[in-house]
C-alpha positions as a printed Julia matrix, in Angstrom:
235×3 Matrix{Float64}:
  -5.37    9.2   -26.99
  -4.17    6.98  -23.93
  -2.31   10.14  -22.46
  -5.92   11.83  -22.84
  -7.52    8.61  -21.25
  -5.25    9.08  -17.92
  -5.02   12.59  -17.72
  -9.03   12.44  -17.27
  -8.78    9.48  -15.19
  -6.22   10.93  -12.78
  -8.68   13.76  -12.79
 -11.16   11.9   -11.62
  -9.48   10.21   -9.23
  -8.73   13.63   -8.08
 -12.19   14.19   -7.65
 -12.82   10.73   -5.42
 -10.03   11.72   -3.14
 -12.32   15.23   -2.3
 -14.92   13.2    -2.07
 -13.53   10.61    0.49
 -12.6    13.83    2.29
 -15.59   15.83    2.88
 -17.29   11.68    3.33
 -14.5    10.93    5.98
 -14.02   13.86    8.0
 -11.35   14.27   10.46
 -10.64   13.75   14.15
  -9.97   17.01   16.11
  -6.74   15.71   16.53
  -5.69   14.38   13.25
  -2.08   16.12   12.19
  -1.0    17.5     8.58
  -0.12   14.86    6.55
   1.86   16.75    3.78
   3.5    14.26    1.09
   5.9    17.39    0.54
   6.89   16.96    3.98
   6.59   12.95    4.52
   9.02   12.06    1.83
  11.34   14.46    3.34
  12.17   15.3     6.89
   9.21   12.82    7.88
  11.14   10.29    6.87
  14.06   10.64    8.78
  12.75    7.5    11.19
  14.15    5.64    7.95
  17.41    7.34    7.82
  19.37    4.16    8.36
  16.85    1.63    7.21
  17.7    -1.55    5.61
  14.52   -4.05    6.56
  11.2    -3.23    8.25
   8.18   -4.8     9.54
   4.8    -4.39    9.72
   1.72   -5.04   11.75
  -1.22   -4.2    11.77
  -5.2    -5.06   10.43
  -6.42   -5.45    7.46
  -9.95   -5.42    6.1
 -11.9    -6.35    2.66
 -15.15   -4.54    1.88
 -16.46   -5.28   -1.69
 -20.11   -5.72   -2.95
 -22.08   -7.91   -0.5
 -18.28   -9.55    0.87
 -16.72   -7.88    3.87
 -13.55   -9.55    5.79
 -11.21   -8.59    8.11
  -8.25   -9.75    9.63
  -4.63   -8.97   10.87
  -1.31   -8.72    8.76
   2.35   -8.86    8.56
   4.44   -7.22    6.47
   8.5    -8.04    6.06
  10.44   -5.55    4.01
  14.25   -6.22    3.02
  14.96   -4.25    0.06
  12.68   -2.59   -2.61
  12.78   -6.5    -4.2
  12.19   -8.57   -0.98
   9.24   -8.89    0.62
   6.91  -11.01    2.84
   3.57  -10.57    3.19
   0.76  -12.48    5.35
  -2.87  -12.24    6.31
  -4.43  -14.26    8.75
  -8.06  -14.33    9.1
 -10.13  -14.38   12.84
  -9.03  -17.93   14.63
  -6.6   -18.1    11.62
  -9.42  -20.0     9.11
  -8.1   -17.98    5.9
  -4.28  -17.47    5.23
  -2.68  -15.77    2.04
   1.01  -15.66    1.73
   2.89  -13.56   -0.98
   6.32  -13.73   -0.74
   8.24  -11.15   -3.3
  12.25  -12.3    -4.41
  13.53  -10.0    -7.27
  11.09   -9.95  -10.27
   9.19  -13.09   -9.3
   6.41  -12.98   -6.77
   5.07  -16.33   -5.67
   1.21  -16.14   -3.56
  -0.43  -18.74   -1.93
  -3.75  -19.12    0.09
  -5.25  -21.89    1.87
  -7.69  -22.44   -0.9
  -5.03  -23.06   -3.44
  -3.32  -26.39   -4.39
  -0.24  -24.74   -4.37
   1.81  -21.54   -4.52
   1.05  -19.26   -7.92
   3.81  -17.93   -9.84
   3.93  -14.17  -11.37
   6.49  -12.22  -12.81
   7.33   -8.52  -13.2
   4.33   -6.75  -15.53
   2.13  -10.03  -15.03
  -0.88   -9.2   -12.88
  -3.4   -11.49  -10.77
  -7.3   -11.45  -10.75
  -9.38  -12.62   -7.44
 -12.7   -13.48   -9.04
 -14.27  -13.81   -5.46
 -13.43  -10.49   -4.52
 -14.17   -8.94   -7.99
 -10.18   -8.0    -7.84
  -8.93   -7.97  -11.26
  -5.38   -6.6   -13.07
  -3.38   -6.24   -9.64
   0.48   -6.18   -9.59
   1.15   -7.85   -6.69
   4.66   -5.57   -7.05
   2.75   -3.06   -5.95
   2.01   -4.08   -2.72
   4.62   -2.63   -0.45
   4.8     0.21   -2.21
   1.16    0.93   -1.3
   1.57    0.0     2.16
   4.94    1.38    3.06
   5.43    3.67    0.48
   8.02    5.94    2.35
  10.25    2.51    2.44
  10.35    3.01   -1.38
  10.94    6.38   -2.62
  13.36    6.42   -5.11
  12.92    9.71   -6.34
  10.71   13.04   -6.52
  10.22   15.79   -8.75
   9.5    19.28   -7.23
   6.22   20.5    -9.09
   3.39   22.34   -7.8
   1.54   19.69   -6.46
   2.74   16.22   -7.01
   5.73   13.96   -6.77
   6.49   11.32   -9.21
   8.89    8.41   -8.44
   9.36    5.5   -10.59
   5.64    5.06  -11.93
   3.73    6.02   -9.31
   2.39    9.61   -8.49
   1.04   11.5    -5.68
  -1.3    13.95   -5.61
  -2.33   16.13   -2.8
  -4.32   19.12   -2.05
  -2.38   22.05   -1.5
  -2.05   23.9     1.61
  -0.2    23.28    4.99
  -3.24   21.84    6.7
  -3.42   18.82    4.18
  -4.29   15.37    6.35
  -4.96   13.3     3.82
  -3.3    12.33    0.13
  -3.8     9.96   -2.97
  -1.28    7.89   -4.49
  -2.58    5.95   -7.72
  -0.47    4.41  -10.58
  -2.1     5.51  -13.59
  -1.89    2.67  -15.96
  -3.77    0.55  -13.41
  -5.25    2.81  -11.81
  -4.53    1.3    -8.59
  -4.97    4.13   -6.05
  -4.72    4.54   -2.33
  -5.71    7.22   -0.06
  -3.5     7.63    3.09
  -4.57    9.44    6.67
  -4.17    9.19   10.55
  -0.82   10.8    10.95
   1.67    8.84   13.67
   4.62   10.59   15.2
   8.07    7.83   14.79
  11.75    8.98   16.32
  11.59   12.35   14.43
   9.25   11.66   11.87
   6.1    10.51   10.84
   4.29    8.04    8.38
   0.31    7.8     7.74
  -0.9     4.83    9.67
  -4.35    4.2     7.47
  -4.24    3.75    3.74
  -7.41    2.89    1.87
  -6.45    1.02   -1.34
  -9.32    1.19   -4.42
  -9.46    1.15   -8.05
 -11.62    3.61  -10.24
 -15.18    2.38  -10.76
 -14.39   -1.07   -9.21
 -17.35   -1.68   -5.82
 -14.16   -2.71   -3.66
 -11.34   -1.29   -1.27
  -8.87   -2.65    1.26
  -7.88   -0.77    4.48
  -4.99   -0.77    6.03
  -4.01   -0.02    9.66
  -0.59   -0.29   10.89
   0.06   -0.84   14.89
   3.55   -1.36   14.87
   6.49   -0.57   12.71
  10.09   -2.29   13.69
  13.18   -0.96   11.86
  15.71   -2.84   10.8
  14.82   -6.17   13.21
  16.22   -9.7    12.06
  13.65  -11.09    9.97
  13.53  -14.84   10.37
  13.69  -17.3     7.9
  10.4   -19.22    7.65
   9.16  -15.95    6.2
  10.91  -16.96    2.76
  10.14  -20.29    2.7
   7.76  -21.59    0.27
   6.36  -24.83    1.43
């Protein structure tokens, strides 16, 4: 029965990701974005990777709340990361910081930092947010950093939990990756060209028959710079 309750869901998700296509449309100039492709020679800017960061904006659109901002994102291994958001004139800051299978978050309406582990998940009431692994978060943003594996099928790859699906066809510029326990999905576009490759520079991150979504634009991506310190610090 629960392989029958995600087998429709994923269907359905299916079904949203046509619909944010024919709702989005695309720029004359928008490239292919093939997962086929991106997880393969389109990732050959991460050849020699060992950290990355991020920049970019970020945005929060749910019910009658919208907010926007910029973020940071520090990747140094598929355990280590450091995230931040920083609201206009930098009046709302949240902090996750992830080391091994503990992530710790912290915004500047908290008394201190929360605590999760691996398989716990965190609810934002204000946002209507609810059941999030915050372990999923750089593999949603950056999820080229984190392939571990794929299997060659006719229209999906599957590594660790997390599948992609994709419409078929060479002319594909836009695909869905959703964990299907959660139901977490995100729905990447705007192809960018990066020393041989390419990554999608837009991902719009949503959860079936929830009235939110985050977007995602990256700027800037730095390959293997010297992350400093204060990122990890928790005080």
């Amino acid at each position: 029965m629960a392989r029958l309750w995600a087998g429709k869901h994923v269907a359905l998700l299916g079904a949203t990701l046509c619909a944010l296509l024919l709702a989005c449309g695309f720029r004359p100039e928008d490239k292919p974005l093939n997962p086929r492709l991106l997880f393969t020679s389109g990732s050959a800017f991460l050849d020699s990777s060992r950290t990355a960061a991020l920049k970019g904006k970020i945005s929060f659109e749910g019910g009658k709340i919208a907010q926007s901002g910029s973020f940071q994102l520090f990747l140094a291994g598929r355990d280590s990361l450091s995230f931040l958001v920083e609201g206009p004139l930098g009046t709302d800051i949240f902090r996750m910081i992830i080391a091994g299978d503990s992530a710790y978050l912290l915004s500047n309406k908290d008394e201190g930092w929360v605590t999760l582990h691996r398989g716990e998940v965190v609810s934002i009431d204000e946002f209507g947010i609810e059941n999030i692994s915050p372990f999923l978060l750089g593999v949603y943003a950056f999820p080229q950093y984190f392939l571990h594996s794929a299997a060659d099928s006719s229209d999906q790859f599957i590594f660790e939990n997390v599948k992609i699906l994709t419409q078929t066809g060479p002319d594909t510029h836009q695909f869905l990756l959703i964990e299907p326990v959660s139901m977490l999905a995100a729905a990447y576009s705007n192809r960018k060209t990066r020393d041989g490759g390419y990554y999608p520079s837009s991902a719009k991150i949503f959860m079936l028959d929830h009235d939110w979504d985050i977007n995602l634009r990256i700027e800037k991506i730095l390959i293997n710079p010297d992350l400093p310190e204060q990122i990890w610090q928790r005080r």
